[in-house]
Coordinates of C-alpha atoms in Angstrom, one line a residue:
M176 CA 0.1 0.1 0.0
K177 CA 3.0 2.3 0.1
F178 CA 2.4 3.6 -3.3
C179 CA -1.3 4.2 -2.7
L180 CA -0.5 6.2 0.6
T181 CA 2.0 8.2 -1.5
I182 CA -0.4 9.0 -4.3
A183 CA -3.2 9.8 -1.5
A184 CA -0.8 12.3 0.2
I185 CA 0.1 14.0 -3.0
A186 CA -3.6 14.5 -3.5
L187 CA -4.0 16.3 -0.2
L188 CA -0.8 18.4 -0.5
G189 CA -2.0 19.4 -4.1
A190 CA -4.9 21.2 -2.3
V191 CA -2.8 23.0 0.4
S192 CA -1.3 26.4 -0.2
L193 CA 1.7 27.7 1.5
E194 CA -0.3 29.9 3.6
A195 CA -2.4 27.2 4.9
H196 CA 0.3 25.1 6.9
A197 CA -1.1 26.1 10.3
Q198 CA 1.6 28.8 11.0
Q199 CA 1.0 30.5 14.2
P200 CA -1.2 33.8 14.1
W201 CA 1.4 36.0 15.3
L202 CA 3.7 35.1 12.4
A203 CA 1.2 35.6 9.8
D204 CA -0.4 38.9 11.0
R205 CA 1.7 41.7 12.5
Q206 CA -1.3 43.1 14.0
Y207 CA -1.0 40.3 16.3
G208 CA 2.8 39.5 16.3
E209 CA 4.4 42.8 17.2
G210 CA 4.8 45.0 20.4
I211 CA 6.1 48.5 20.6
G212 CA 9.6 47.3 19.4
V213 CA 12.9 48.7 19.8
R214 CA 14.3 51.8 17.7
V215 CA 17.7 51.1 16.2
G216 CA 18.6 54.5 14.7
N217 CA 16.2 54.9 11.5
L218 CA 15.0 51.3 11.7
E219 CA 12.8 49.3 14.3
F220 CA 13.5 45.9 15.9
H221 CA 10.8 43.5 16.9
P222 CA 12.1 40.4 18.6
G223 CA 10.1 37.5 20.1
I224 CA 10.1 33.9 21.3
A225 CA 7.1 31.5 21.9
G226 CA 6.8 28.0 23.4
E227 CA 3.8 25.6 22.8
V228 CA 2.3 22.3 24.1
G229 CA -0.3 20.5 22.3
Y230 CA -2.1 17.5 20.9
D231 CA -2.7 16.5 17.4
S232 CA -5.6 13.9 17.1
N233 CA -4.0 12.6 13.4
Y234 CA -0.8 13.7 12.7
Y235 CA -0.4 11.6 9.4
L236 CA -3.9 12.5 8.2
R237 CA -5.1 9.1 8.0
A238 CA -8.7 7.9 7.2
P239 CA -10.6 6.3 10.0
S240 CA -9.8 2.8 8.6
E241 CA -6.1 3.3 8.3
D242 CA -5.3 3.6 12.1
P243 CA -4.7 7.2 12.8
I244 CA -2.0 8.2 15.2
A245 CA -2.4 10.8 17.9
V246 CA 0.6 12.6 19.2
Y247 CA 1.5 15.1 21.7
R248 CA 3.4 18.2 20.3
F249 CA 6.1 20.6 21.7
R250 CA 7.0 23.6 19.6
V251 CA 9.6 26.5 20.2
T252 CA 9.6 29.5 18.0
P253 CA 11.8 32.3 17.9
S254 CA 11.2 35.1 15.5
A255 CA 12.6 38.6 14.9
S256 CA 11.7 41.4 12.4
L257 CA 13.7 44.5 11.4
S258 CA 12.3 47.4 9.2
T259 CA 12.2 51.0 8.4
L260 CA 10.2 53.2 11.0
G261 CA 6.5 52.8 11.1
P262 CA 4.1 55.7 10.8
Q263 CA 3.8 55.8 14.7
R264 CA 7.5 56.7 15.0
R265 CA 8.0 59.2 12.0
N266 CA 7.8 62.7 12.7
A267 CA 4.5 64.5 12.2
G268 CA 4.4 66.1 8.9
A269 CA 7.6 64.5 7.6
A270 CA 8.1 63.8 4.0
P271 CA 7.2 60.0 3.0
P272 CA 10.4 57.9 3.0
T273 CA 11.9 57.0 -0.2
L274 CA 12.8 53.5 0.9
I275 CA 10.4 51.2 2.9
F276 CA 12.4 48.1 4.0
R277 CA 11.5 45.0 6.0
T278 CA 12.8 41.5 6.9
D279 CA 11.8 39.0 9.1
F280 CA 12.6 35.3 10.0
Y281 CA 11.2 32.4 12.3
A282 CA 12.3 29.0 13.2
A283 CA 9.6 26.8 14.6
L284 CA 11.4 23.8 16.3
N285 CA 9.0 20.8 16.7
A286 CA 9.1 17.6 18.5
I287 CA 6.3 15.0 18.9
V288 CA 5.6 12.1 21.2
A289 CA 2.9 9.2 20.4
A290 CA -0.1 9.5 22.6
D291 CA -0.3 5.7 22.9
S292 CA 2.9 3.9 23.5
K293 CA 1.9 1.1 20.9
H294 CA 3.0 3.9 18.2
S295 CA 6.2 5.1 20.0
S296 CA 8.5 3.5 17.4
E297 CA 6.5 4.7 14.4
V298 CA 6.5 8.2 15.7
S299 CA 10.0 8.3 16.9
N300 CA 10.9 8.0 13.0
Q301 CA 9.9 11.4 12.7
G302 CA 12.7 12.9 15.2
V303 CA 13.0 16.6 15.8
N304 CA 12.5 19.0 13.1
A305 CA 12.0 22.5 12.1
D306 CA 10.0 24.7 10.0
F307 CA 11.9 28.0 8.7
G308 CA 10.7 31.1 7.1
Y309 CA 12.5 34.4 5.8
N310 CA 11.1 37.3 4.3
L311 CA 12.8 40.5 2.6
S312 CA 10.9 43.4 0.8
L313 CA 12.0 46.6 -0.6
N314 CA 10.0 49.2 -1.8
L315 CA 11.6 52.3 -3.4
F316 CA 9.9 55.8 -3.9
P317 CA 6.5 54.5 -2.6
A318 CA 5.0 58.0 -3.0
A319 CA 6.7 59.0 -6.0
R320 CA 5.4 59.1 -9.9
F321 CA 7.4 55.9 -10.5
G322 CA 8.3 53.5 -7.8
E323 CA 10.0 50.1 -7.8
D324 CA 9.6 47.0 -5.4
A325 CA 11.6 43.8 -5.0
Y326 CA 11.1 40.7 -2.5
F327 CA 12.4 37.4 -1.6
N328 CA 10.7 34.6 0.6
F329 CA 11.9 31.2 1.8
V330 CA 9.8 28.8 3.6
R331 CA 10.6 25.2 4.7
V332 CA 7.5 23.0 5.6
V333 CA 7.8 19.6 7.3
Q334 CA 4.7 17.6 6.4
P335 CA 4.6 13.8 6.9
S336 CA 2.7 11.6 4.5
N337 CA 0.3 8.9 5.4
A338 CA 3.2 6.7 6.0
T339 CA 5.5 6.7 9.1
D340 CA 8.7 6.5 7.5
A341 CA 10.5 9.8 7.3
A342 CA 12.0 9.0 4.2
D343 CA 8.2 9.2 2.7
A344 CA 7.9 12.8 4.4
F345 CA 6.7 15.7 2.1
N346 CA 9.3 18.1 3.4
R347 CA 9.9 20.8 1.1
D348 CA 11.2 24.2 0.6
T349 CA 9.8 27.1 -1.3
M350 CA 11.6 30.2 -2.7
R351 CA 9.5 33.0 -4.1
Y352 CA 11.1 36.1 -5.5
G353 CA 10.3 38.9 -7.8
G354 CA 9.8 42.6 -8.2
G355 CA 7.9 45.2 -10.3
V356 CA 7.7 48.8 -11.4
T357 CA 4.8 50.9 -10.4
W358 CA 3.4 54.2 -12.3
R359 CA 1.3 56.7 -10.2
P360 CA 0.3 59.5 -12.2
G361 CA -2.1 62.3 -11.0
G362 CA -1.2 62.5 -7.0
G363 CA -1.6 58.7 -6.9
L364 CA -5.3 58.3 -7.3
F365 CA -4.3 55.9 -10.2
D366 CA -1.5 53.3 -10.2
W367 CA -0.6 50.6 -12.4
R368 CA 2.2 47.9 -11.6
L369 CA 3.9 45.6 -14.1
G370 CA 5.8 42.8 -12.5
Y371 CA 7.7 39.4 -12.5
E372 CA 7.3 36.7 -9.6
G373 CA 9.2 33.5 -9.6
T374 CA 9.0 30.4 -7.4
Y375 CA 10.8 27.4 -6.9
N376 CA 9.5 24.3 -5.0
Y377 CA 11.9 21.7 -3.9
F378 CA 11.1 18.4 -2.2
E379 CA 13.8 17.2 0.0
K380 CA 13.2 13.4 -0.3
D381 CA 14.4 11.6 -3.6
A382 CA 11.2 9.8 -3.6
F383 CA 9.3 13.0 -4.6
S384 CA 12.1 14.6 -7.0
E385 CA 9.5 14.4 -9.7
L386 CA 7.4 16.9 -8.2
N387 CA 10.2 19.7 -8.0
N388 CA 8.9 22.7 -10.2
Y389 CA 9.6 26.3 -10.9
T390 CA 7.1 28.8 -12.2
N391 CA 7.8 32.3 -13.9
A392 CA 4.8 34.5 -13.8
A393 CA 4.4 37.9 -15.6
T394 CA 1.9 40.2 -13.4
M395 CA 0.1 43.3 -13.9
R396 CA -2.2 45.0 -11.6
G397 CA -4.0 48.6 -11.3
R398 CA -6.2 50.7 -9.1
W399 CA -8.2 53.8 -9.5
R400 CA -9.5 55.6 -6.4
F401 CA -12.4 57.3 -7.5
L402 CA -13.6 58.0 -3.8
P403 CA -11.3 58.5 -0.7
R404 CA -11.8 54.9 0.4
T405 CA -13.2 53.2 -2.5
A406 CA -11.4 52.0 -5.6
V407 CA -11.7 50.0 -8.8
L408 CA -9.2 47.1 -9.2
Y409 CA -7.8 45.1 -11.9
D410 CA -5.0 42.1 -11.6
G411 CA -3.9 39.6 -14.2
S412 CA -1.0 37.1 -14.7
Y413 CA 0.5 34.6 -16.9
T414 CA 2.2 32.0 -15.3
W415 CA 4.7 29.2 -16.8
V416 CA 4.8 26.1 -14.7
T417 CA 7.8 23.6 -15.5
Y418 CA 8.8 20.3 -14.0
P419 CA 12.4 19.7 -14.7
H420 CA 12.0 15.9 -14.6
T421 CA 8.9 15.4 -16.9
E422 CA 11.1 13.3 -19.3
S423 CA 11.3 10.6 -16.6
T424 CA 9.2 7.3 -16.9
S425 CA 8.9 7.1 -13.2
V426 CA 5.4 7.3 -11.6
G427 CA 4.3 10.7 -10.8
T428 CA 5.6 12.6 -13.8
Q429 CA 3.6 16.1 -14.1
N430 CA 2.7 17.9 -17.3
D431 CA 4.4 21.4 -17.8
G432 CA 1.9 24.1 -18.6
Q433 CA 0.5 27.6 -18.5
I434 CA -2.1 29.4 -16.1
M435 CA -3.6 32.6 -17.5
R436 CA -5.8 34.8 -15.0
S437 CA -7.6 38.2 -15.3
R438 CA -9.9 39.8 -12.8
I439 CA -11.5 43.3 -12.2
G440 CA -13.7 44.4 -9.3
L441 CA -14.4 47.2 -6.7
N442 CA -12.9 47.5 -3.0
G443 CA -14.2 50.1 -0.4
L444 CA -16.6 51.3 2.1
I445 CA -20.3 51.1 1.5
T446 CA -21.2 52.7 5.0
N447 CA -18.9 54.0 8.0
R448 CA -19.0 50.5 9.3
F449 CA -19.2 48.1 6.1
A450 CA -16.7 47.5 3.4
A451 CA -17.1 45.2 0.6
L452 CA -14.5 43.5 -1.9
A453 CA -16.2 42.1 -5.2
M454 CA -13.8 40.6 -7.7
V455 CA -15.0 38.7 -11.1
G456 CA -12.7 37.3 -14.0
W457 CA -11.4 34.4 -15.9
A458 CA -8.9 31.7 -15.8
G459 CA -7.6 29.1 -18.3
T460 CA -5.0 26.4 -18.1
F461 CA -2.9 25.2 -21.2
Y462 CA -1.0 22.0 -20.2
D463 CA 1.3 19.9 -22.2
A464 CA 0.6 16.3 -23.2
K465 CA 3.9 14.7 -22.0
A466 CA 2.0 12.1 -20.1
K467 CA 1.0 10.8 -23.5
A468 CA -2.5 11.7 -22.9
T469 CA -4.6 14.9 -23.7
P470 CA -4.7 16.8 -20.6
Q471 CA -8.0 18.2 -19.2
E472 CA -8.0 22.0 -18.9
F473 CA -9.6 24.5 -16.6
D474 CA -11.8 27.4 -18.8
S475 CA -14.2 29.1 -16.4
L476 CA -15.0 32.2 -14.3
T477 CA -13.0 33.0 -11.1
A478 CA -14.3 35.3 -8.5
Q479 CA -13.7 36.5 -4.8
A480 CA -16.5 38.5 -2.8
E481 CA -16.0 39.8 1.1
L482 CA -18.5 42.0 3.1
K483 CA -16.6 43.0 6.2
W484 CA -18.1 44.8 9.3
F485 CA -16.1 47.0 11.6
I486 CA -17.2 46.3 15.1
S487 CA -15.5 49.6 16.3
A488 CA -16.0 52.6 14.4
P489 CA -12.9 53.4 11.8
Q490 CA -10.4 55.9 13.4
E491 CA -10.4 59.2 11.7
T492 CA -6.6 59.0 11.4
L493 CA -6.4 56.2 9.3
N494 CA -4.9 56.6 5.8
A495 CA -7.6 58.0 3.6
A496 CA -6.2 56.3 0.6
S497 CA -7.7 52.9 1.6
A498 CA -10.2 51.3 3.3
P499 CA -9.8 51.3 7.3
A500 CA -8.0 48.5 9.1
G501 CA -9.7 48.1 12.4
L502 CA -8.6 45.7 14.9
S503 CA -12.2 44.4 15.6
T504 CA -13.9 42.9 12.6
A505 CA -16.5 40.3 11.3
A506 CA -16.2 39.2 7.5
I507 CA -17.9 36.6 5.4
G508 CA -16.6 35.9 2.0
Y509 CA -16.3 33.4 -1.0
L510 CA -13.5 32.7 -3.3
R511 CA -13.4 30.5 -6.7
D512 CA -9.9 29.9 -8.3
V513 CA -7.8 27.3 -9.9
N514 CA -4.3 26.3 -8.8
N515 CA -1.6 23.8 -10.1
S516 CA -1.7 20.4 -8.6
Y517 CA 0.3 17.3 -7.9
L518 CA -2.4 15.1 -8.7
G519 CA -3.6 15.7 -12.4
N520 CA -2.8 19.2 -13.9
F521 CA -4.6 21.6 -11.6
Y522 CA -7.5 21.7 -9.1
R523 CA -10.4 24.2 -8.8
T524 CA -11.4 25.7 -5.2
D525 CA -14.8 26.9 -4.5
R526 CA -14.7 28.2 -0.7
G527 CA -16.9 30.0 1.5
Y528 CA -15.6 31.2 4.8
A529 CA -16.4 33.6 7.7
N530 CA -14.0 35.3 10.2
V531 CA -14.3 37.4 13.5
S532 CA -11.4 39.2 14.9
Y533 CA -11.8 41.1 18.4
L534 CA -9.5 43.1 20.4
L535 CA -10.8 44.1 23.8
G536 CA -9.3 46.7 25.7
G537 CA -5.6 46.0 24.2
V538 CA -5.3 43.1 26.5
F539 CA -7.5 40.2 25.0
I540 CA -7.4 39.2 21.4
A541 CA -9.6 36.6 19.7
S542 CA -9.8 35.5 16.0
L543 CA -12.0 32.7 14.6
T544 CA -12.2 31.6 11.2
A545 CA -14.1 28.7 9.7
G546 CA -14.6 27.9 6.0
L547 CA -16.2 25.1 3.7
S548 CA -14.4 24.3 0.4
N549 CA -15.3 22.1 -2.4
L550 CA -12.1 20.9 -4.3
A551 CA -12.3 19.4 -7.9
F552 CA -9.8 17.4 -9.4
P553 CA -9.8 16.4 -13.0
T554 CA -8.8 13.0 -14.3
S555 CA -5.4 12.0 -13.5
Y556 CA -2.8 10.8 -16.1
F557 CA 0.5 8.9 -15.6
P558 CA 3.1 7.5 -17.9
G559 CA 1.5 5.0 -20.2
G560 CA -1.3 7.3 -21.4
K561 CA -4.0 5.7 -19.2
P562 CA -6.3 7.5 -16.7
Q563 CA -5.1 6.2 -13.4
Q564 CA -7.7 8.2 -11.3
P565 CA -11.4 9.4 -12.5
A566 CA -12.3 13.0 -11.8
F567 CA -13.2 13.6 -8.3
S568 CA -14.1 16.3 -6.0
E569 CA -14.0 16.4 -2.0
Q570 CA -15.5 18.6 0.5
R571 CA -13.1 20.2 3.4
F572 CA -14.5 21.8 6.4
D573 CA -11.9 23.9 8.6
A574 CA -12.0 26.1 11.7
S575 CA -9.3 28.0 13.5
L576 CA -9.5 29.7 17.0
F577 CA -6.7 31.9 18.4
T578 CA -6.9 33.7 21.5
E579 CA -4.3 35.4 23.6
Y580 CA -4.5 37.3 27.0
R581 CA -1.7 39.7 27.2
L582 CA -0.5 40.2 30.9
S583 CA 1.7 43.0 29.8
N584 CA 2.5 44.7 26.6
S585 CA 5.4 42.2 25.9
F586 CA 4.0 38.9 27.5
G587 CA 1.0 36.8 26.5
L588 CA -0.6 33.6 27.3
N589 CA -2.4 31.9 24.1
T590 CA -4.6 29.2 22.9
T591 CA -4.5 27.8 19.3
V592 CA -7.2 25.1 18.1
N593 CA -7.5 24.0 14.6
Y594 CA -9.9 21.4 13.0
V595 CA -10.2 20.0 9.7
Q596 CA -12.4 17.4 8.1
N597 CA -11.9 15.9 4.6
I598 CA -15.4 14.6 3.4
T599 CA -15.3 12.3 0.5
D600 CA -15.7 8.4 -0.2
V601 CA -12.9 8.6 -2.8
K602 CA -10.0 6.1 -2.8
V603 CA -7.1 6.8 -5.0
H604 CA -5.8 3.6 -6.8
S605 CA -2.5 2.7 -7.8
D606 CA -1.1 2.0 -11.4
P607 CA -2.6 -1.6 -12.3
T608 CA 0.9 -2.3 -13.7
N609 CA 2.7 -1.9 -10.6
L610 CA 3.5 -4.2 -7.8
N611 CA 0.3 -3.7 -6.1
G612 CA -1.8 -5.5 -8.6
P613 CA -4.9 -4.2 -10.3
N614 CA -7.1 -5.1 -7.5
A615 CA -5.3 -3.0 -4.8
P616 CA -8.1 -1.4 -2.6
G617 CA -6.6 2.2 -2.8
D618 CA -6.3 4.6 -0.1
A619 CA -9.0 6.6 1.4
L620 CA -8.7 10.4 1.2
A621 CA -11.4 11.0 4.2
Y622 CA -9.8 12.2 7.5
S623 CA -10.6 14.4 10.4
Q624 CA -7.8 16.3 12.7
W625 CA -8.0 18.2 15.7
Q626 CA -5.0 20.3 16.9
V627 CA -4.8 22.0 20.4
F628 CA -2.0 24.1 21.6
L629 CA -1.5 26.2 24.8
G630 CA 1.5 28.7 24.8
A631 CA 3.2 31.5 26.0
R632 CA 5.3 34.1 24.1
Y633 CA 7.4 37.2 24.8
F634 CA 7.6 39.7 22.1
L635 CA 8.6 43.4 21.6

């Protein structure tokens, strides 16, 4: 069943974006993560460290019939950021800076222990591991008629497959880099950006070297602010996806291809308390047929919509060039998009979600997000030109709760609860020509998982 476990986990992996890997909220959102900081000349420094203990009900994301394994988790996460002075530290009336700079880093050190001693030997194979993240961004002449920007991101993610052998883990490194030029005529009410973005996805285990890939994208986006806090938006991109090993005959060979996207919409205030975002567009895929079979393509509408309510009234001092960013909000939204996949060429996402974020007296923070997604995969082809897996879809419910009580401006106690359930009766089957044989039962993709963490962190 090892091959089936591999293919099933790839199906799950193909539906997980970089941002969705259960990163701690204070790493993903500066609103939660940073304190007053330390001024270093014309820069500000924000160090932090967090420790957590937790429980994971299904560490290997197995179906109920596949003996799910629960573990206790221990995580220590040092982090730091360095940036040019924020608006709070700039002198009132000072000219806008000619350069905005930011760099940040984190390392999440993880250790796990089997909740049931009978699984101790299997869990010990994972050892102690670490996720890493680094970000660098530069914005030159951000308020001038012409401006430039550049960025670089690196993320290492440790993710086990259904198998307990560490050699079958989906540990991978992702690099993202790019830059652009922005034109802002007429005092900045209109701006247009042309850019480039590249990514490289590297799988650390030899078993998955066929999935290594890189992308190159030409991007374009524009904005016209016809009201102080309301704007017409446009964004579009053309992305080239390349798998360096597509000439190999091993299982898992992927097709190279291109993805085209184009959207237009509106973002801004409806009333003093309500804001709306509405985008509609089209996307199409154009994959090669290196798997000796005509690949299926995506050619359909894409959309994004969100309605946000500011629980506390917007501050008058907020930047009049954009919608207000209050600390206490409630939102509902919908997203329809297409992404490159490791099972088949692509997968389509239709996701509805709701979010509530609340700050009470600067002491208590709570954020709750829940969503329901429908993920649709096309028929999957592998070498030999025969379909290995018919088209299928799965439904995924996810919810995440983060709360923190701050005993001081630099120390907080927090709780993180994550839940995900994959709802499907699909079993991914192996190639009838391989050693598993034509009657291999396949691997069930349904699973559920609880993660609960209690932690403390110190931050500036």
